[in-house]
Amino acid sequence: MRKLIYLSFAIGIGLSSCSKDKSSDSLDPTKSTATSMHDVKIPANFDWKTTHTVTITVPSAPVYSDEIRQMKVKSMDGKLLSTHSVRMTEDATISFNLPKSMQTVIVEYGSIIREVRVANGNGVFSYVDEPDATTNDSEEPQFDEKELEPFIEE
Amino acid sequence: MKKLTILFSAILLAGSVNVMATNVNPVTENFNHGNECISRLNCWKFWCVDVKSWCSYSINTGSERPAAVTSKLRGIRWCGKAYYSKAKLYSPWTNFNGTGNVSFKHKLDDNSGRYNKLKAYLIDAQGNHGPKIFEYVYNHNYNSPNGNPTTVQTESIPVTWTGVYRIKWVWLGYGGDSRGVMDDIVIDGDYSANPCKRCKPIIPQACVDTDGDGCCDDEDDYPNDPTKCNTEFIPGEDTYNTVAYEDLWPGAGDYDFNDKVIDRYSVYGKNANNEITDVEYKFVLKAAGAGFHNGFGFALNGIAPSDVASVTISPANPENYTVISSNGVEAGQTEAVIIVWEDWNDIVTRTKNGLYFNTKYGNGGEGYSDTVVVNVVFSTPQTFTIDEEFDPFLIKNGLRDSEIHLPWKGPTDLADLTKFNTSSDASALNAFGNNYVDINNKPWAIYTPLESFEYPQESKDINTVYFKFALWASSNGVSFPDWYIDMPGYRDASRIY
């Protein structure tokens, strides 16, 4: 009789475990319970598009050089997506189609390389670095031993 | 505020080779932008020097106050010995022709220093330290001539050298808290630094434009083709993406999306104005999980047939039931339409016979497809958004009036509109909404834009293979837009062919 009670108890635990797992799956937004297309509730206004047009704004920079050079757009794994002729001294916009699953691209203009975040189909590439503490070096003089010049009172 | 003077010159050499040079003469820097990063972008180089606009440091007033300011030139003691503090400012590389001057203003910000000097040197294009061209000793004795170091000094050094050099100013100091200040630098010479190549020195006439299309050869993807400079790859260089179909339209399918699986790679050529001049489309049929003898084509949305100069297809389309105009687009259409193949059986080689093609193990057919290359040349450069123009469609079982498109595309002028809204189809056609969807907005075609689609085996509903597909669709595309890529928990690989 005692064995029977233990067995019932074990079965009860087993059933409740199964039941709990199923319940948590249905609540987990990262797991689908659909096993066929007929189970999927698709919003009437869903357009099924997997790409969108992205526009990257490129403000001009006050530089001496006025040549046209190539701006390269790459995926984050370094795959070349497109090249565009851009003059640094003129405002520019570059547009291209991008999979909606890609939210960041690499934009290169010669040795100027930026990661550009795309939000709502728009991004900004700036030639000029934002000033930060690393450029403000006059308050923290750096001494290179090789650069030291002995002080000689004249 | 002084403005940069920008001069351009183009030198035409013999033959068909254009050699251009971009010069800025003189090279000036007044720091009025107040941003050291802008100076750095123009290839000025700083070492213990910042651009500051504080009143106590200024040489000028108002909006012209920003100047180059050194750290405090106190000197240091190192291993028991005394050394000068140093601060350095480098000009961009400049091509000198032995005339003009190098002029600038300088001072110390206060008189608390003990020993302070400013020197200037030339650095050659190989980085070698050249001769000293200037030296000034700041005199802290008010009774001596020039005894007040905070008095602004205006210098003008005659240029007696030729070639590409940068100027290096060095401040030396020991004792006190003085800072060096410099402003209003004017260098008579041609700007010869390349801000896009780590500020390396460039020799004049570096821009060779062999084909004369306005793009220097080293900035031109096609240096010998005068029609184009730039390229756009869909989906990326040397990569294919996929359009996958259910082909029973307007009847419902089994949603394995393998009735026809077509990989596509496109290379768009663009001119110096970033207008599209031509496109090379490549197509590979990966699978045919249905017996219909489907054709395949694509419309170029927004592009008239007359905008196309020529279409070449290799291997060529047999043209049994389609009519092709002399420029290679299909006749009878208001938008340019290109028929890639009329029957998929014409472009595959079977290694194992069967009704289907690469969707079923065991008794299913197997083989490989030709890569069909379609070259489209436009009669005038186009400005459409690349990839938006691409409207691929199946021709159902050789019936030219029966097309199957992606939900946000089609039909073409040759489609029979009476077939819409029959059987399972609930297309909106000209109303707001999708085409080629059923009453529950379920499609007959999907597009995986990032990479080639690893499609389900025969009769395996896509939801049993790709676990995020339903979440993507039911969330209106917000969740898991990357449902088709190979990520942990995204797919059951055992159900993929």
Short mmCIF file of C-alpha atoms in Angstrom, two decimals, chain B residues 50-474:
data_model
loop_
_atom_site.label_atom_id
_atom_site.label_comp_id
_atom_site.label_asym_id
_atom_site.label_seq_id
_atom_site.Cartn_x
_atom_site.Cartn_y
_atom_site.Cartn_z
CA ASP B 50 44.74 71.20 -27.44
CA VAL B 51 42.41 73.62 -29.16
CA LYS B 52 40.99 75.88 -26.46
CA SER B 53 38.88 79.01 -26.48
CA TRP B 54 39.41 80.28 -22.94
CA CYS B 55 39.88 84.05 -22.67
CA SER B 56 43.16 83.77 -20.79
CA TYR B 57 44.73 81.76 -23.61
CA SER B 58 43.44 83.74 -26.53
CA ILE B 59 45.37 85.65 -29.13
CA ASN B 60 42.21 86.92 -30.83
CA THR B 61 38.79 87.86 -29.50
CA GLY B 62 35.17 86.82 -29.99
CA SER B 63 34.51 83.94 -32.36
CA GLU B 64 38.17 83.95 -33.35
CA ARG B 65 39.30 83.18 -29.80
CA PRO B 66 40.05 79.44 -30.16
CA ALA B 67 43.78 78.75 -30.44
CA ALA B 68 46.26 75.91 -30.06
CA VAL B 69 47.34 75.80 -26.42
CA THR B 70 50.02 73.63 -24.87
CA SER B 71 50.04 71.94 -21.49
CA LYS B 72 51.81 73.76 -18.69
CA LEU B 73 55.48 73.84 -19.58
CA ARG B 74 56.78 73.17 -16.08
CA GLY B 75 59.51 70.69 -16.91
CA ILE B 76 60.01 67.50 -14.97
CA ARG B 77 62.57 65.80 -12.84
CA TRP B 78 63.43 62.30 -13.99
CA CYS B 79 65.94 60.05 -12.22
CA GLY B 80 67.35 63.03 -10.38
CA LYS B 81 67.85 65.19 -13.47
CA ALA B 82 65.87 68.15 -14.78
CA TYR B 83 64.25 68.07 -18.22
CA TYR B 84 62.21 70.47 -20.29
CA SER B 85 58.51 69.96 -20.81
CA LYS B 86 57.77 69.58 -24.49
CA ALA B 87 54.69 70.20 -26.54
CA LYS B 88 54.46 69.79 -30.29
CA LEU B 89 52.24 70.84 -33.13
CA TYR B 90 52.63 69.44 -36.66
CA SER B 91 51.20 71.00 -39.79
CA PRO B 92 49.72 68.80 -42.55
CA TRP B 93 52.05 67.70 -45.33
CA THR B 94 52.54 70.64 -47.66
CA ASN B 95 54.23 70.91 -51.03
CA PHE B 96 56.49 73.97 -51.03
CA ASN B 97 57.85 75.67 -54.12
CA GLY B 98 60.45 77.91 -52.49
CA THR B 99 58.30 81.04 -52.41
CA GLY B 100 56.03 82.78 -49.89
CA ASN B 101 56.11 82.57 -46.13
CA VAL B 102 55.07 80.55 -43.13
CA SER B 103 53.36 83.02 -40.82
CA PHE B 104 51.75 82.55 -37.41
CA LYS B 105 51.08 84.28 -34.10
CA HIS B 106 52.26 83.02 -30.73
CA LYS B 107 52.73 83.93 -27.08
CA LEU B 108 52.76 82.45 -23.59
CA ASP B 109 49.54 82.61 -21.61
CA ASP B 110 51.24 84.04 -18.51
CA ASN B 111 54.63 85.14 -17.28
CA SER B 112 55.14 82.57 -14.58
CA GLY B 113 57.60 80.57 -16.63
CA ARG B 114 61.31 80.48 -16.13
CA TYR B 115 62.76 79.23 -19.42
CA ASN B 116 60.56 78.87 -22.49
CA LYS B 117 61.36 78.49 -26.16
CA LEU B 118 59.49 77.89 -29.39
CA LYS B 119 61.28 76.18 -32.27
CA ALA B 120 60.16 75.02 -35.71
CA TYR B 121 61.62 72.28 -37.90
CA LEU B 122 60.91 70.73 -41.28
CA ILE B 123 60.01 67.02 -41.47
CA ASP B 124 60.43 65.42 -44.88
CA ALA B 125 57.95 63.02 -46.54
CA GLN B 126 59.92 60.03 -45.26
CA GLY B 127 59.53 61.33 -41.70
CA ASN B 128 63.14 62.47 -41.34
CA HIS B 129 63.82 65.40 -39.04
CA GLY B 130 65.00 68.30 -41.18
CA PRO B 131 66.60 71.64 -40.42
CA LYS B 132 65.43 74.11 -37.81
CA ILE B 133 63.70 77.03 -39.53
CA PHE B 134 62.73 79.10 -36.50
CA GLU B 135 63.57 79.67 -32.83
CA TYR B 136 62.17 82.15 -30.34
CA VAL B 137 63.19 82.49 -26.67
CA TYR B 138 60.48 83.88 -24.40
CA ASN B 139 62.05 86.49 -22.19
CA HIS B 140 60.55 86.77 -18.74
CA ASN B 141 62.53 89.93 -17.91
CA TYR B 142 60.16 92.88 -18.31
CA ASN B 143 63.05 95.33 -18.58
CA SER B 144 64.44 93.65 -21.69
CA PRO B 145 63.18 94.15 -25.23
CA ASN B 146 60.28 91.77 -25.83
CA GLY B 147 60.40 91.12 -22.11
CA ASN B 148 56.74 90.28 -21.69
CA PRO B 149 56.09 86.71 -22.96
CA THR B 150 52.31 87.28 -23.01
CA THR B 151 52.70 89.84 -25.79
CA VAL B 152 51.50 88.39 -29.09
CA GLN B 153 54.36 87.87 -31.53
CA THR B 154 53.66 87.75 -35.28
CA GLU B 155 56.19 85.74 -37.25
CA SER B 156 56.80 85.34 -40.95
CA ILE B 157 59.39 82.78 -42.04
CA PRO B 158 60.43 83.02 -45.70
CA VAL B 159 59.98 79.72 -47.53
CA THR B 160 63.35 78.85 -49.03
CA TRP B 161 62.78 75.11 -49.49
CA THR B 162 60.98 73.03 -52.11
CA GLY B 163 59.21 69.67 -51.89
CA VAL B 164 56.76 67.99 -49.54
CA TYR B 165 57.35 68.70 -45.84
CA ARG B 166 55.37 69.20 -42.69
CA ILE B 167 56.33 71.83 -40.12
CA LYS B 168 56.90 70.78 -36.55
CA TRP B 169 56.65 73.41 -33.84
CA VAL B 170 58.15 72.49 -30.49
CA TRP B 171 57.63 74.36 -27.24
CA LEU B 172 60.19 73.81 -24.47
CA GLY B 173 59.75 74.98 -20.92
CA TYR B 174 61.09 74.63 -17.41
CA GLY B 175 59.73 76.25 -14.26
CA GLY B 176 56.45 78.10 -13.73
CA ASP B 177 53.03 77.37 -15.18
CA SER B 178 53.17 79.03 -18.60
CA ARG B 179 51.44 77.54 -21.64
CA GLY B 180 52.37 78.17 -25.24
CA VAL B 181 49.64 79.62 -27.45
CA MET B 182 49.59 79.68 -31.28
CA ASP B 183 47.02 80.92 -33.79
CA ASP B 184 46.42 82.20 -37.33
CA ILE B 185 48.83 79.90 -39.12
CA VAL B 186 49.25 80.51 -42.85
CA ILE B 187 51.57 78.28 -44.87
CA ASP B 188 52.30 79.18 -48.49
CA GLY B 189 52.27 75.78 -50.18
CA ASP B 190 49.93 73.13 -51.62
CA TYR B 191 48.09 70.90 -49.17
CA SER B 192 49.54 67.43 -49.73
CA ALA B 193 48.17 65.21 -46.97
CA ASN B 194 45.58 62.51 -47.51
CA PRO B 195 43.04 62.57 -44.68
CA CYS B 196 41.50 59.35 -46.00
CA LYS B 197 44.75 57.41 -45.87
CA ARG B 198 45.95 58.05 -42.35
CA CYS B 199 47.21 61.50 -43.31
CA LYS B 200 50.09 60.14 -45.33
CA PRO B 201 51.85 62.58 -47.65
CA ILE B 202 50.62 62.53 -51.23
CA ILE B 203 52.45 63.64 -54.28
CA PRO B 204 50.61 66.07 -56.54
CA GLN B 205 48.84 64.60 -59.56
CA ALA B 206 48.02 61.47 -57.58
CA CYS B 207 44.55 61.16 -59.08
CA VAL B 208 44.85 59.23 -62.33
CA ASP B 209 41.49 58.83 -64.05
CA THR B 210 42.24 56.54 -66.99
CA ASP B 211 38.66 56.26 -68.28
CA GLY B 212 37.80 59.91 -67.64
CA ASP B 213 34.61 59.15 -65.68
CA GLY B 214 35.38 61.54 -62.82
CA CYS B 215 36.61 58.86 -60.41
CA CYS B 216 40.33 58.43 -59.71
CA ASP B 217 41.51 54.95 -60.66
CA ASP B 218 42.16 53.97 -57.07
CA GLU B 219 38.61 55.07 -56.18
CA ASP B 220 37.02 53.41 -59.23
CA ASP B 221 35.74 49.82 -59.22
CA TYR B 222 35.92 49.92 -63.04
CA PRO B 223 39.00 52.06 -63.92
CA ASN B 224 38.76 51.16 -67.63
CA ASP B 225 34.99 51.59 -68.03
CA PRO B 226 33.90 55.22 -68.53
CA THR B 227 30.25 54.40 -67.69
CA LYS B 228 30.67 53.44 -64.06
CA CYS B 229 32.73 53.80 -60.87
CA ASN B 230 30.81 52.16 -58.05
CA THR B 231 29.12 48.90 -57.21
CA GLU B 232 26.29 47.69 -55.09
CA PHE B 233 25.93 44.02 -54.25
CA ILE B 234 22.69 42.32 -53.30
CA PRO B 235 22.82 40.79 -50.79
CA GLY B 236 26.62 41.29 -50.42
CA GLU B 237 29.73 40.57 -52.42
CA ASP B 238 29.81 36.95 -53.66
CA THR B 239 26.67 36.03 -51.70
CA TYR B 240 23.27 34.74 -52.76
CA ASN B 241 19.86 35.25 -51.18
CA THR B 242 16.66 33.40 -51.98
CA VAL B 243 13.08 33.65 -53.15
CA ALA B 244 11.11 30.53 -52.23
CA TYR B 245 7.65 29.64 -53.58
CA GLU B 246 4.55 27.61 -53.10
CA ASP B 247 3.37 27.07 -56.68
CA LEU B 248 -0.29 25.97 -56.42
CA TRP B 249 -1.65 29.53 -56.46
CA PRO B 250 -4.51 30.34 -56.29
CA GLY B 251 -4.87 27.02 -54.50
CA ALA B 252 -3.37 26.61 -51.03
CA GLY B 253 -0.01 24.92 -50.65
CA ASP B 254 1.62 22.87 -47.92
CA TYR B 255 3.90 25.71 -46.79
CA ASP B 256 7.16 23.84 -47.15
CA PHE B 257 8.24 26.71 -49.43
CA ASN B 258 10.31 24.43 -51.62
CA ASP B 259 8.13 24.15 -54.73
CA LYS B 260 10.67 26.42 -56.33
CA VAL B 261 13.70 27.72 -54.44
CA ILE B 262 15.70 30.25 -56.46
CA ASP B 263 18.96 31.79 -55.30
CA ARG B 264 19.83 35.22 -56.60
CA TYR B 265 22.96 37.43 -56.57
CA SER B 266 23.05 40.88 -58.16
CA VAL B 267 25.82 43.33 -58.97
CA TYR B 268 24.71 46.87 -59.77
CA GLY B 269 27.11 49.21 -61.59
CA LYS B 270 26.86 52.92 -60.70
CA ASN B 271 28.44 56.03 -62.15
CA ALA B 272 30.15 58.91 -60.35
CA ASN B 273 26.72 60.35 -59.50
CA ASN B 274 25.73 57.02 -57.95
CA GLU B 275 23.16 56.41 -60.70
CA ILE B 276 22.67 52.82 -61.85
CA THR B 277 24.05 52.04 -65.28
CA ASP B 278 23.71 48.25 -65.46
CA VAL B 279 22.95 45.14 -63.44
CA GLU B 280 24.18 41.59 -63.53
CA TYR B 281 21.65 39.19 -62.00
CA LYS B 282 22.64 35.58 -61.36
CA PHE B 283 20.09 32.86 -60.61
CA VAL B 284 20.42 29.27 -59.46
CA LEU B 285 17.47 26.90 -59.04
CA LYS B 286 18.18 25.05 -55.82
CA ALA B 287 15.02 23.00 -55.54
CA ALA B 288 11.75 22.15 -57.24
CA GLY B 289 9.45 20.33 -54.85
CA ALA B 290 6.60 20.19 -57.33
CA GLY B 291 6.00 18.79 -60.78
CA PHE B 292 4.78 21.93 -62.54
CA HIS B 293 6.93 23.11 -65.42
CA ASN B 294 7.27 26.59 -64.01
CA GLY B 295 8.96 29.46 -65.74
CA PHE B 296 10.73 32.28 -63.93
CA GLY B 297 11.09 35.97 -64.64
CA PHE B 298 11.27 39.31 -62.94
CA ALA B 299 9.82 42.74 -63.46
CA LEU B 300 11.88 45.89 -62.94
CA ASN B 301 9.38 47.97 -61.00
CA GLY B 302 9.31 51.61 -62.03
CA ILE B 303 11.46 51.04 -65.11
CA ALA B 304 9.92 51.36 -68.58
CA PRO B 305 10.88 48.88 -71.30
CA SER B 306 12.45 51.77 -73.21
CA ASP B 307 14.79 52.47 -70.25
CA VAL B 308 16.52 49.18 -71.03
CA ALA B 309 19.13 49.26 -73.77
CA SER B 310 19.85 45.55 -73.80
CA VAL B 311 19.34 42.27 -71.98
CA THR B 312 21.58 39.27 -72.45
CA ILE B 313 20.82 35.92 -70.84
CA SER B 314 23.21 33.01 -70.61
CA PRO B 315 22.26 30.25 -71.13
CA ALA B 316 19.61 31.65 -73.47
CA ASN B 317 15.89 31.28 -72.86
CA PRO B 318 14.17 29.04 -75.51
CA GLU B 319 11.26 31.51 -76.05
CA ASN B 320 8.54 28.92 -76.67
CA TYR B 321 5.64 30.82 -75.15
CA THR B 322 7.03 34.25 -74.32
CA VAL B 323 7.53 37.10 -76.79
CA ILE B 324 10.72 39.07 -76.35
CA SER B 325 11.38 42.53 -77.80
CA SER B 326 14.58 43.46 -79.62
CA ASN B 327 16.10 44.99 -76.46
CA GLY B 328 15.56 41.74 -74.56
CA VAL B 329 12.56 42.65 -72.41
CA GLU B 330 9.21 40.92 -72.71
CA ALA B 331 6.80 42.45 -75.23
CA GLY B 332 3.41 43.80 -74.17
CA GLN B 333 4.47 45.14 -70.77
CA THR B 334 4.42 48.73 -69.44
CA GLU B 335 7.27 47.94 -67.03
CA ALA B 336 10.43 46.15 -68.10
CA VAL B 337 10.00 42.39 -67.59
CA ILE B 338 12.72 39.83 -68.18
CA ILE B 339 11.99 36.14 -68.63
CA VAL B 340 14.88 34.13 -67.19
CA TRP B 341 13.63 30.67 -68.10
CA GLU B 342 10.37 29.23 -69.40
CA ASP B 343 10.71 25.78 -67.85
CA TRP B 344 12.99 24.97 -64.97
CA ASN B 345 13.73 21.57 -66.51
CA ASP B 346 15.71 23.41 -69.22
CA ILE B 347 18.35 24.59 -66.75
CA VAL B 348 18.92 21.58 -64.52
CA THR B 349 21.09 18.52 -64.86
CA ARG B 350 19.70 15.50 -63.05
CA THR B 351 22.02 13.11 -61.29
CA LYS B 352 19.13 11.01 -60.02
CA ASN B 353 15.75 10.84 -61.70
CA GLY B 354 12.54 11.66 -59.86
CA LEU B 355 9.50 13.86 -60.13
CA TYR B 356 10.96 16.42 -57.76
CA PHE B 357 14.36 18.08 -57.59
CA ASN B 358 16.48 18.28 -54.43
CA THR B 359 13.65 18.20 -51.89
CA LYS B 360 13.28 14.55 -51.00
CA TYR B 361 15.82 11.92 -50.01
CA GLY B 362 15.39 8.36 -51.21
CA ASN B 363 13.20 8.29 -54.31
CA GLY B 364 13.27 12.05 -54.98
CA GLY B 365 15.12 13.54 -57.92
CA GLU B 366 18.53 15.10 -57.43
CA GLY B 367 20.85 17.24 -59.48
CA TYR B 368 22.19 20.72 -60.02
CA SER B 369 21.18 23.82 -61.90
CA ASP B 370 22.93 26.09 -64.36
CA THR B 371 23.79 29.51 -63.06
CA VAL B 372 21.72 31.73 -65.34
CA VAL B 373 23.36 35.12 -65.82
CA VAL B 374 21.21 38.07 -66.90
CA ASN B 375 22.95 41.31 -67.88
CA VAL B 376 20.76 44.40 -68.10
CA VAL B 377 22.18 47.65 -69.50
CA PHE B 378 20.07 50.78 -69.10
CA SER B 379 19.71 53.28 -71.92
CA THR B 380 20.17 56.14 -69.41
CA PRO B 381 21.48 55.94 -65.84
CA GLN B 382 18.67 55.13 -63.38
CA THR B 383 17.98 56.36 -59.86
CA PHE B 384 15.79 53.63 -58.39
CA THR B 385 16.43 52.24 -54.93
CA ILE B 386 18.44 49.11 -55.51
CA ASP B 387 16.59 45.85 -54.76
CA GLU B 388 13.24 47.66 -54.58
CA GLU B 389 12.96 47.31 -58.35
CA PHE B 390 13.37 43.53 -58.24
CA ASP B 391 10.01 41.77 -58.58
CA PRO B 392 10.64 38.06 -59.19
CA PHE B 393 7.79 35.75 -60.15
CA LEU B 394 7.01 32.20 -61.22
CA ILE B 395 5.08 31.45 -64.38
CA LYS B 396 2.83 28.61 -63.33
CA ASN B 397 3.25 25.46 -65.40
CA GLY B 398 3.89 27.25 -68.69
CA LEU B 399 0.72 29.36 -68.48
CA ARG B 400 1.98 32.86 -69.22
CA ASP B 401 -1.08 34.52 -67.71
CA SER B 402 -0.62 32.78 -64.34
CA GLU B 403 2.06 34.44 -62.20
CA ILE B 404 3.09 33.99 -58.55
CA HIS B 405 4.79 36.96 -56.89
CA LEU B 406 5.98 38.03 -53.47
CA PRO B 407 3.11 39.50 -51.41
CA TRP B 408 4.12 43.13 -51.90
CA LYS B 409 4.73 42.77 -55.65
CA GLY B 410 3.09 41.98 -59.01
CA PRO B 411 1.22 41.12 -61.12
CA THR B 412 2.56 42.17 -64.52
CA ASP B 413 0.40 43.32 -67.42
CA LEU B 414 0.30 39.80 -68.85
CA ALA B 415 -1.28 38.21 -65.78
CA ASP B 416 -4.93 37.16 -66.02
CA LEU B 417 -6.62 39.20 -63.30
CA THR B 418 -9.71 36.97 -63.33
CA LYS B 419 -7.68 34.34 -61.48
CA PHE B 420 -7.34 36.61 -58.47
CA ASN B 421 -9.72 36.16 -55.56
CA THR B 422 -10.51 32.62 -56.70
CA SER B 423 -9.80 29.45 -54.73
CA SER B 424 -7.62 30.43 -51.73
CA ASP B 425 -6.40 33.76 -53.10
CA ALA B 426 -7.52 36.97 -51.41
CA SER B 427 -5.24 39.50 -53.10
CA ALA B 428 -5.93 43.16 -52.51
CA LEU B 429 -4.74 43.98 -56.04
CA ASN B 430 -5.22 47.74 -56.33
CA ALA B 431 -6.64 48.14 -52.80
CA PHE B 432 -4.55 48.60 -49.64
CA GLY B 433 -2.97 45.29 -48.64
CA ASN B 434 -0.96 42.44 -50.03
CA ASN B 435 -1.21 40.56 -53.29
CA TYR B 436 -0.75 36.81 -53.47
CA VAL B 437 -2.01 36.12 -49.93
CA ASP B 438 -4.97 34.12 -48.71
CA ILE B 439 -7.80 35.38 -46.52
CA ASN B 440 -5.51 34.96 -43.45
CA ASN B 441 -2.66 36.91 -45.11
CA LYS B 442 -0.60 33.76 -45.73
CA PRO B 443 1.73 34.13 -48.71
CA TRP B 444 2.80 32.00 -51.66
CA ALA B 445 6.38 33.32 -51.65
CA ILE B 446 8.97 34.43 -49.12
CA TYR B 447 12.26 36.31 -49.51
CA THR B 448 15.28 35.71 -47.31
CA PRO B 449 17.41 38.76 -48.14
CA LEU B 450 20.57 38.13 -46.15
CA GLU B 451 21.65 34.69 -47.25
CA SER B 452 20.68 31.58 -49.19
CA PHE B 453 17.62 29.88 -47.70
CA GLU B 454 18.15 26.41 -46.32
CA TYR B 455 14.74 25.14 -47.28
CA PRO B 456 12.55 22.46 -45.68
CA GLN B 457 12.41 18.91 -46.94
CA GLU B 458 9.37 17.85 -48.95
CA SER B 459 6.06 18.38 -47.10
CA LYS B 460 7.69 19.74 -43.92
CA ASP B 461 5.70 22.83 -42.93
CA ILE B 462 8.08 25.75 -42.44
CA ASN B 463 6.88 26.16 -38.86
CA THR B 464 8.23 22.72 -37.96
CA VAL B 465 11.62 23.66 -39.38
CA TYR B 466 12.05 27.35 -38.50
CA PHE B 467 10.84 27.94 -34.95
CA LYS B 468 10.94 31.74 -35.14
CA PHE B 469 9.03 32.06 -38.42
CA ALA B 470 5.60 32.14 -36.77
CA LEU B 471 6.81 34.59 -34.12
CA TRP B 472 8.17 36.88 -36.83
CA ALA B 473 4.97 36.79 -38.89
CA SER B 474 2.56 37.05 -35.96
#
